Short mmCIF file of C-alpha atoms and ligand atoms in Angstrom, two decimals:
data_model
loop_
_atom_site.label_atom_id
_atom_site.label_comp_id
_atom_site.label_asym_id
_atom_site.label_seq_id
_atom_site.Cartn_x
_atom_site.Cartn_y
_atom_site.Cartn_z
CA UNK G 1 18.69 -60.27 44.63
CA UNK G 2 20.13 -57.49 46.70
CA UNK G 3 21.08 -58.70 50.41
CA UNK G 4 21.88 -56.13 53.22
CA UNK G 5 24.69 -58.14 55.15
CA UNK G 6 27.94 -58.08 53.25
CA UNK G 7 30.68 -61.11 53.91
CA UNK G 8 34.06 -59.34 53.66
CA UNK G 9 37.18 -61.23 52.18
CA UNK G 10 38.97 -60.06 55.20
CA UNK G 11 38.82 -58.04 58.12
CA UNK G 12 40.99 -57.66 61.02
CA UNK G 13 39.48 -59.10 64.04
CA UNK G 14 39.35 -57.89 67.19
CA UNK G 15 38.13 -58.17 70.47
CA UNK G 16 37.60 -56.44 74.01
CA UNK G 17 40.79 -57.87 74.88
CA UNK G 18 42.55 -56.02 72.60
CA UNK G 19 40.80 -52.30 73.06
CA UNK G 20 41.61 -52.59 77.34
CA UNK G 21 45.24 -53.07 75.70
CA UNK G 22 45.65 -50.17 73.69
CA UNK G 23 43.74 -48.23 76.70
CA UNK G 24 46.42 -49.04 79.14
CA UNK G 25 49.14 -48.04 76.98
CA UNK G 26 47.59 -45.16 75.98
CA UNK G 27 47.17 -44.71 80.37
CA UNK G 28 50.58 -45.10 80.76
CA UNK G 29 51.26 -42.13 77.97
CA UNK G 30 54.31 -43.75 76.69
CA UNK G 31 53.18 -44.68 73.15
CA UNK G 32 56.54 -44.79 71.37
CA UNK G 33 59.24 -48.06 71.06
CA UNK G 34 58.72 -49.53 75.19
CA UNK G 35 58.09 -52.06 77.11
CA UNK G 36 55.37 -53.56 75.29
CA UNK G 37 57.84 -54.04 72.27
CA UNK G 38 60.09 -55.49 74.11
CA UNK G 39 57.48 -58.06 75.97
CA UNK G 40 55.78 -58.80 72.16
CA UNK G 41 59.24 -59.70 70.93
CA UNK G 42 60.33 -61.72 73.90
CA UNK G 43 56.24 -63.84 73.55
CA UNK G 44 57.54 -64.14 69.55
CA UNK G 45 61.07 -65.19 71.01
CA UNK G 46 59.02 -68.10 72.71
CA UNK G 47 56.44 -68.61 69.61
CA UNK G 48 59.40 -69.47 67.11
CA UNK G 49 62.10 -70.66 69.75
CA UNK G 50 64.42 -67.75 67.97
CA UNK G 51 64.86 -63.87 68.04
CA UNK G 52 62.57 -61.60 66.49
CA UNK G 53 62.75 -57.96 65.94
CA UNK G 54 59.27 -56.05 65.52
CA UNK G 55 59.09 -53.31 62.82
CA UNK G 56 56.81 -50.87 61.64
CA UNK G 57 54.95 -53.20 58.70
CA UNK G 58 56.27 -56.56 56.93
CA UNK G 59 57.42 -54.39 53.45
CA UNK G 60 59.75 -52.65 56.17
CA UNK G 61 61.05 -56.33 57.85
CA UNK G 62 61.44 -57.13 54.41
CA UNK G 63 63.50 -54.56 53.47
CA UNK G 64 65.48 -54.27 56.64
CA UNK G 65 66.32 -58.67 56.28
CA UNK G 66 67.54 -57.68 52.49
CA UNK G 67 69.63 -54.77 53.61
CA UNK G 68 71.19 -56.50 56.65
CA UNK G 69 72.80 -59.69 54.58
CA UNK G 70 74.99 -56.21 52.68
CA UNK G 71 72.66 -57.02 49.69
CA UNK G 72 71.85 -53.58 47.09
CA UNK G 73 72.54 -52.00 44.08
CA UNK G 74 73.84 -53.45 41.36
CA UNK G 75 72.42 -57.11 43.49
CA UNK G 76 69.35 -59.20 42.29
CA UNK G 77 66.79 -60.94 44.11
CA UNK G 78 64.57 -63.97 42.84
CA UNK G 79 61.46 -63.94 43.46
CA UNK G 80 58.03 -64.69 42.68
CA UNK G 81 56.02 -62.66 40.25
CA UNK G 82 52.92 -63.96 41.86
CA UNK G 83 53.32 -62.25 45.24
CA UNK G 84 51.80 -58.68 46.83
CA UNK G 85 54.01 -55.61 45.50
CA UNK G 86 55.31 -55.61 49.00
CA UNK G 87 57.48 -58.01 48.22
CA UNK G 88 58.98 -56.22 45.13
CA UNK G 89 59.17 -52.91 46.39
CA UNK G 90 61.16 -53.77 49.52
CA UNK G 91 63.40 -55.29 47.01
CA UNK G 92 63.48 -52.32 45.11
CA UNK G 93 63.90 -50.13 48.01
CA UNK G 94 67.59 -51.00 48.72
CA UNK G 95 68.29 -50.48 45.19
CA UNK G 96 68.59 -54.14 44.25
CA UNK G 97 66.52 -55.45 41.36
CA UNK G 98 63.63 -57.79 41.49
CA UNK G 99 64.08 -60.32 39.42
CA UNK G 100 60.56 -61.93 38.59
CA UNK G 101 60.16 -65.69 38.53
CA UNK G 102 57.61 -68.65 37.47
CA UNK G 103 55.84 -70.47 39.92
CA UNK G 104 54.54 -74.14 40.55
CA UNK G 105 50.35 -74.03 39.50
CA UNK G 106 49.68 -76.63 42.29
CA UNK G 107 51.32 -74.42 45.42
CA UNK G 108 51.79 -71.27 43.88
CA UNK G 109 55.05 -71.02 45.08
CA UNK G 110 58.48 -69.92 43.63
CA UNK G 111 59.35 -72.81 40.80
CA UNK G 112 62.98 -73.15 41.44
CA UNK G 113 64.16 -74.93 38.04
CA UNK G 114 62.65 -71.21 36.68
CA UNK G 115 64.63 -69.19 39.05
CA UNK G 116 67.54 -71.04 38.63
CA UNK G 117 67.59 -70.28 34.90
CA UNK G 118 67.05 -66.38 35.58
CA UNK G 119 69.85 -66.21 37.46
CA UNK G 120 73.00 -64.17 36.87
CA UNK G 121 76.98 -63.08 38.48
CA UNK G 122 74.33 -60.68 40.41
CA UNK G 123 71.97 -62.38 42.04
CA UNK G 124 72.38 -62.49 45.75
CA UNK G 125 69.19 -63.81 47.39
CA UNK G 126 66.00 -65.73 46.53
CA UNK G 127 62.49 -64.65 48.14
CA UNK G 128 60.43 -67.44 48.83
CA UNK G 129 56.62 -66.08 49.11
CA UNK G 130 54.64 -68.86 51.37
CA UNK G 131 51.70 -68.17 49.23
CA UNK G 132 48.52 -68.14 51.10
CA UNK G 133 50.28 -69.95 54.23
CA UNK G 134 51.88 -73.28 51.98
CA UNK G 135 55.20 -73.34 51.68
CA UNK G 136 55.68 -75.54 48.53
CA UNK G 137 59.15 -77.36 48.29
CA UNK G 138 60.84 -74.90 50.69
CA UNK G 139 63.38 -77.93 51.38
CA UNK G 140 64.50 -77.89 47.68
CA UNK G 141 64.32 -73.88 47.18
CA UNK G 142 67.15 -73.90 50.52
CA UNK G 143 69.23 -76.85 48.30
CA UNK G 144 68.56 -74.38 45.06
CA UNK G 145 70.09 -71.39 47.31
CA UNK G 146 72.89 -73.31 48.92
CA UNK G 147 73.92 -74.79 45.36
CA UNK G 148 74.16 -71.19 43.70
CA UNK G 149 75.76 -69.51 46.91
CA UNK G 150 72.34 -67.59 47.71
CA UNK G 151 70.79 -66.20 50.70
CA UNK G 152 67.17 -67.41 51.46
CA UNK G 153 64.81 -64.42 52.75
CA UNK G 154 61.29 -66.02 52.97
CA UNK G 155 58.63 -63.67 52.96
CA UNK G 156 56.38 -64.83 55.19
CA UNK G 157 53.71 -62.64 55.48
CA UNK G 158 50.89 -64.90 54.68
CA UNK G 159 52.56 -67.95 56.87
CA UNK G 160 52.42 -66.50 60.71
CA UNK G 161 51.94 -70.42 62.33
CA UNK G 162 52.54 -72.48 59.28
CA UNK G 163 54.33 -75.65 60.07
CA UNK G 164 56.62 -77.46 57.60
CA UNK G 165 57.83 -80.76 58.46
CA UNK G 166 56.98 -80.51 61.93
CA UNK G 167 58.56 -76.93 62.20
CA UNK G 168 57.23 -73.67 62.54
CA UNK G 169 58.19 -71.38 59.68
CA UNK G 170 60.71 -68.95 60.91
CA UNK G 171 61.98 -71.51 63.74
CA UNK G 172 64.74 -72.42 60.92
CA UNK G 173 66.32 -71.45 57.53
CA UNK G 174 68.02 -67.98 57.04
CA UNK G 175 65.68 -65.38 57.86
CA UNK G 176 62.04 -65.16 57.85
CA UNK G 177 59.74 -61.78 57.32
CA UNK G 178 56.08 -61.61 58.53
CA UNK G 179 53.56 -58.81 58.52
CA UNK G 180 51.23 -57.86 61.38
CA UNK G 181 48.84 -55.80 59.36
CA UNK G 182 45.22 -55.66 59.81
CA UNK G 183 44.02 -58.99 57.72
CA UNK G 184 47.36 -61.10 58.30
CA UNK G 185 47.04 -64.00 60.70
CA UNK G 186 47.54 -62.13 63.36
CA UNK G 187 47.66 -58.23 63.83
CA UNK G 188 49.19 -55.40 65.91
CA UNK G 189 47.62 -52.63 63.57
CA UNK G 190 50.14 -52.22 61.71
CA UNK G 191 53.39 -54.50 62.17
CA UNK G 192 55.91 -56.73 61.17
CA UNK G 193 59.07 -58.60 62.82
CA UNK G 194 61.95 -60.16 61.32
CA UNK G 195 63.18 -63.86 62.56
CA UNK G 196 66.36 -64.96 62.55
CA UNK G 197 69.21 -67.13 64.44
CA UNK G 198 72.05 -64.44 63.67
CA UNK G 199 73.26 -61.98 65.61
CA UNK G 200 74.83 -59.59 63.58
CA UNK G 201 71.88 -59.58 61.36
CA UNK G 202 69.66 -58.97 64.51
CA UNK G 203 71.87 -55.95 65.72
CA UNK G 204 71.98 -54.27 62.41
CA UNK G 205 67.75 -54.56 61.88
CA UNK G 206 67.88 -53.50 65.68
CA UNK G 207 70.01 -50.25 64.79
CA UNK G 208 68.56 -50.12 61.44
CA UNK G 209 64.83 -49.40 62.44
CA UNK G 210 65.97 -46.47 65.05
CA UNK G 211 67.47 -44.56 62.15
CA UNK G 212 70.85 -45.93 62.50
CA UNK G 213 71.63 -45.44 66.14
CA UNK G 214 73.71 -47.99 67.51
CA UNK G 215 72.40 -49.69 70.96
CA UNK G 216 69.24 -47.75 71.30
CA UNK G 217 66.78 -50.96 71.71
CA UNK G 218 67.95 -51.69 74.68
CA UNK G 219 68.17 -48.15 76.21
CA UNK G 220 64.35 -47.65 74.51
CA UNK G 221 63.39 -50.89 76.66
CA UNK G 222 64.13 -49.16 79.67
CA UNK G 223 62.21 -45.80 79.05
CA UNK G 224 65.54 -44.49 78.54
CA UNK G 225 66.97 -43.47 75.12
CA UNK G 226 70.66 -42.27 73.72
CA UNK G 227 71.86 -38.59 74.09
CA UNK G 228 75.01 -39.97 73.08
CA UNK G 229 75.14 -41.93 70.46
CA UNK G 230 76.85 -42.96 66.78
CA UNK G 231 75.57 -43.62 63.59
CA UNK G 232 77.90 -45.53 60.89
CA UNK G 233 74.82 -46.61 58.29
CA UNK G 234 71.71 -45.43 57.06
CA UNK G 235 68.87 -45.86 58.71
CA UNK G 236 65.03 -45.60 58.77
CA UNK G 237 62.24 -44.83 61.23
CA UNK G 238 60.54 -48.50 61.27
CA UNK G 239 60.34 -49.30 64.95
CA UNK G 240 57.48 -50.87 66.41
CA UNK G 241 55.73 -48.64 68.72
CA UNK G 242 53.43 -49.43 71.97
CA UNK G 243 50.31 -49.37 71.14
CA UNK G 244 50.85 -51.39 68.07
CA UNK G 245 52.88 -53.98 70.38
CA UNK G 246 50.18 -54.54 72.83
CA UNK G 247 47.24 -55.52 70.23
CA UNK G 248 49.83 -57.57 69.01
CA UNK G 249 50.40 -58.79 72.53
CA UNK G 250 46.21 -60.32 72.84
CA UNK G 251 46.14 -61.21 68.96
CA UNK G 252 49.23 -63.50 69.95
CA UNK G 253 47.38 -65.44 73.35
CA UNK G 254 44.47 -65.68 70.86
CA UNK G 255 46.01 -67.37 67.98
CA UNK G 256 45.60 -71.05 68.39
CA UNK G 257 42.06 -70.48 68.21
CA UNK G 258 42.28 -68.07 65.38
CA UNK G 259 44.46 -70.31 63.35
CA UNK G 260 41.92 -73.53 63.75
CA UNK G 261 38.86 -71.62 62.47
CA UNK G 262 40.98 -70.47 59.99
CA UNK G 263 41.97 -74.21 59.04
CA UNK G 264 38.28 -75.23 59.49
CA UNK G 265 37.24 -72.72 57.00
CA UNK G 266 39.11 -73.67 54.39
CA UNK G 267 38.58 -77.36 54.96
CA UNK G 268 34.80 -76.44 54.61
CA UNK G 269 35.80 -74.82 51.10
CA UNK G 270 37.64 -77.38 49.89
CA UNK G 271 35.36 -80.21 50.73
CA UNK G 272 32.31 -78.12 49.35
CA UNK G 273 34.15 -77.39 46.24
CA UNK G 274 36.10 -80.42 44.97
CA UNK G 275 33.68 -81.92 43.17
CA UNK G 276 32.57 -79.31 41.25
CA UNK G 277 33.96 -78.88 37.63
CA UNK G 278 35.00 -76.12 36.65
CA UNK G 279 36.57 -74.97 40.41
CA UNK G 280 40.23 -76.38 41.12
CA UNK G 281 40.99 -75.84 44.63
CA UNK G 282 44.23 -75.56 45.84
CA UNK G 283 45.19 -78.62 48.47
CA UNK G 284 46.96 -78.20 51.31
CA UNK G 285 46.97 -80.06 54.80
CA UNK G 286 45.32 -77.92 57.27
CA UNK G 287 46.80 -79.09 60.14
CA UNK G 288 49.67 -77.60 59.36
CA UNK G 289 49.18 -74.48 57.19
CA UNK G 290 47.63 -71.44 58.47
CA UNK G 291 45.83 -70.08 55.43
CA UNK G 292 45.62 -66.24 55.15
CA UNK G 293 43.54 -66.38 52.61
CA UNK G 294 41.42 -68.93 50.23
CA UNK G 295 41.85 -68.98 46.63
CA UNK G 296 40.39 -70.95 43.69
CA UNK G 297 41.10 -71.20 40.51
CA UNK G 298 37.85 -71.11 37.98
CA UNK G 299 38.98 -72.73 34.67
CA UNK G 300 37.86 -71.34 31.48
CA UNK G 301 36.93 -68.08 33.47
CA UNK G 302 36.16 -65.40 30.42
CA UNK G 303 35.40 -62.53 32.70
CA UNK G 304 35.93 -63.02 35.90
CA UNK G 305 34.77 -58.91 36.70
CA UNK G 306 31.34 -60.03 36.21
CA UNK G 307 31.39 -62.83 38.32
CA UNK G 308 32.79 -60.61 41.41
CA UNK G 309 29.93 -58.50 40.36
CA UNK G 310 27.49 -60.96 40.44
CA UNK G 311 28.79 -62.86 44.08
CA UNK G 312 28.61 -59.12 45.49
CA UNK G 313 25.58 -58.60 44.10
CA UNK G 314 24.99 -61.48 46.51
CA UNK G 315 26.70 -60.00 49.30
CA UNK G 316 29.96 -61.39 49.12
CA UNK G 317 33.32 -59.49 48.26
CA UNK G 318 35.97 -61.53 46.40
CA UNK G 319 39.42 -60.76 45.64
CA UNK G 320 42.47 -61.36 42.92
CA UNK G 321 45.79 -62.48 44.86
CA UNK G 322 47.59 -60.77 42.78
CA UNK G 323 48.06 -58.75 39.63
CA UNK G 324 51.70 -60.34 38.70
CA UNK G 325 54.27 -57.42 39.57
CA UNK G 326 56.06 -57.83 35.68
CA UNK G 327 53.09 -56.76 34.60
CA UNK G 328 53.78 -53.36 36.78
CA UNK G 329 55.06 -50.78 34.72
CA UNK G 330 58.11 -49.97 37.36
CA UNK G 331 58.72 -53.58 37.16
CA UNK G 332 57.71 -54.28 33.54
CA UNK G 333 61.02 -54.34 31.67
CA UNK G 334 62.75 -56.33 34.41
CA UNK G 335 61.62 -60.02 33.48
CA UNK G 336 62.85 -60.70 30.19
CA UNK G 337 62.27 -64.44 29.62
CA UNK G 338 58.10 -65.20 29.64
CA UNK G 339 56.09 -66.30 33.11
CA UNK G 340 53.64 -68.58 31.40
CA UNK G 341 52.58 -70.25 34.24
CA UNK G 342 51.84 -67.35 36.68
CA UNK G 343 50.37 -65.25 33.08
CA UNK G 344 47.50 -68.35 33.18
CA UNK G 345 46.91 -69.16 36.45
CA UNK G 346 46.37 -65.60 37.35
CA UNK G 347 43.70 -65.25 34.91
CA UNK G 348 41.68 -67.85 36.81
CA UNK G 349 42.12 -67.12 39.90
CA UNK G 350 39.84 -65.79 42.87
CA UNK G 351 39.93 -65.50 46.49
CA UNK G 352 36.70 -66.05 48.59
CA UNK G 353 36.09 -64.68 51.93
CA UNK G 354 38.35 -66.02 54.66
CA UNK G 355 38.19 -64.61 58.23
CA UNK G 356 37.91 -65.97 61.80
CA UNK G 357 34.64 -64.21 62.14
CA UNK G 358 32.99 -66.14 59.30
CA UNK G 359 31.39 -69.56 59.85
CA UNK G 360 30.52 -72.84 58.28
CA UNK G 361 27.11 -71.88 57.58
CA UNK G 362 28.49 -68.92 55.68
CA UNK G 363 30.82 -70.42 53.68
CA UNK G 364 28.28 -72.98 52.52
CA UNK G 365 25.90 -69.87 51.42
CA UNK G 366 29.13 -68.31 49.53
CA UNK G 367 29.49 -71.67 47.61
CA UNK G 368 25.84 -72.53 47.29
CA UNK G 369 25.68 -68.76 45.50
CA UNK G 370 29.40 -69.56 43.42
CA UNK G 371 28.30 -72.70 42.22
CA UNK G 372 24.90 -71.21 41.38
CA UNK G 373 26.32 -68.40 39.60
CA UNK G 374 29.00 -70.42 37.97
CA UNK G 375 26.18 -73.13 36.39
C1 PLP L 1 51.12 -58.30 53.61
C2 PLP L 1 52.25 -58.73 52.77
C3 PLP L 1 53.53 -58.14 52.83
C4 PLP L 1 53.86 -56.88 53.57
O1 PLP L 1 53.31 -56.67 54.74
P1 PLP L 1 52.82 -55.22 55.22
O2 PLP L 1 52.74 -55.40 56.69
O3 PLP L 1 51.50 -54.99 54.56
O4 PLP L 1 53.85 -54.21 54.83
C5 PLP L 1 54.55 -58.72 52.11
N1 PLP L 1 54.34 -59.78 51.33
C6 PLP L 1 53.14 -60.35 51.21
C7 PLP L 1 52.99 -61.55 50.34
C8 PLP L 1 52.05 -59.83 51.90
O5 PLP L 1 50.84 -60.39 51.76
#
């Protein structure tokens, strides 16, 4: 059975809203790092109740948080092996090592009794990954960190409007990194910001993303920019620029009601798939966590290629959140004690489609073929 209409696992959505946003910055013909930047940060400034500084994509937040807390070579970082290879290559980036990590099966998230055994004089940081929006024990990863001395740099990406004990993730903790690219709760095209209550960390991701030139945010907010200026630390091109600010700008007034279909989606899943046998779903309470996407796990799952085949054969693409980064040849010889847990669940896992544009009727159809497929 060959259908015509195809239900993507993601897709950026976006509306008329956002298209007469882009056309008025690209009326005004000032494109770069502007105004709009500076009115997206100061609407995130009011979403999390702290600062945020908007970057090019969340690999470059990430890399920019890790950079500002002075951590680099010869440094390690804990983190998930679970997690996109954003996440290790921003570690990797500033010359610090990624050091790969176990996580719990039932949230997916960093398991902190494994980090805590991986850890070594060098380790400087942890990187919690809020795995498709959940946050696991985030309270006891912070006690882990505080214990051993470590910073906390939550990567975020997948969390944009996830609530933890009655908190919005980034609104506390050390520093939070979240991505604004094209399938992430929200977008701006392309995007990112960092969060974060301290100063000198904001200043030096401030100078940092304008290739190391002190004090030019504020002059770029203006229209103006620095003839004059020094630099004292390296720096990258990772600013934010207009266009990408003002889509970010609509997705932003539009994300309550993003976020709840969202939540009803994956309520839909999970009530149309608990019962069945062989499909664990993964829990969580939707009135608080935003998913970004919706995983299962399918136990027993011999080959799981076939079955992707099979569901797009009925029209619907699938996904694997993630290929485990030690199993990445760059990042291969860097775990050397075994990540059973994240080897097993991995096998068995699959993401279905999960975008504001789907519906209930078409999540019952993707489950309805699954379950089908699956008997
Ligand atoms: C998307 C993502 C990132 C990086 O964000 P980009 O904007 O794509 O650079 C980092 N970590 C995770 C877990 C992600 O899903």
């Amino acid at each position: 059975m060959k259908t015509e209409r195809l239900i993507r696992l993601s897709k950026s959505c976006i509306g008329e809203a956002e298209k007469q946003a882009v056309m008025g910055v690209l009326d005004r013909e000032y494109l770069g790092m502007g105004a709009e930047v500076h009115k997206f940060e100061e609407a995130l400034k009011t979403f999390f109740g702290r600062p945020a500084v908007c970057v090019v994509n969340g690999t470059a937040a990430l890399q920019l948080a890790i950079q500002a807390y002075g951590i680099g070579q010869n440094d390690e970082v804990l983190v998930q092996s679970l997690t996109y290879v954003a996440s290790f290559q921003a570690i990797s980036a500033t010359g610090a090592t990624p050091v790969a990590c176990d996580i719990d099966p039932v949230t997916l998230t960093l398991d902190w009794r494994d980090a805590e055994k991986r850890i070594t004089p060098r380790s400087k940081a942890v990187m919690p990954v809020h795995y498709s929006g959940g946050v696991g024990g985030l309270d006891e990863i912070y006690a882990f960190a505080r214990k051993h001395g470590l910073r906390v740099i939550e990567d975020a990406a997948h969390a944009f409007g996830s609530i933890y004990h009655g908190k919005c993730i980034g609104s506390f903790g050390d520093i939070a990194c979240f991505s604004f690219d094209g399938i992430k709760n929200i977008t701006s095209g392309e995007g990112g910001c960092i969060v974060t209550e301290d100063s000198e960390v904001l200043r030096r991701v401030q100078d940092a993303r304008l290739l190391g030139v002190e004090k030019d945010t504020e002059k770029r907010y203006t229209g103006q920019r620095s003839w004059e200026f020094d630099v004292s630390t390296q720096g990258w091109r990772y600013h934010m620029s207009n266009i990408m600010a003002a889509i970010g700008l609509v997705q932003l007034r539009r994300f309550p009601e993003m976020a709840l279909k969202r939540q009803r989606l994956a309520q839909c899943y999970d009530h149309l798939l608990i019962a069945h046998p062989r499909i664990e779903i993964f829990k969580k309470n939707y009135d608080d966590v935003v998913p970004h996407i919706y995983m299962v796990r399918i136990r027993g799952i011999v080959n799981r290629a076939i079955l992707q085949d099979q569901l797009l054969e009925s029209g619907i693409q699938t996904g694997i959140h993630y290929q485990p980064n030690h199993k990445l040849r760059l990042y291969s010889e860097m775990g050397a004690l075994p990540l059973p847990v994240t080897d097993l669940v991995f096998s068995e896992l699959l993401s279905l489609p999960l975008h504001p544009d789907l519906n209930e009727q078409d999540i019952e159809y993707i489950c309805k073929e699954l379950t089908r497929i699956l008997l």
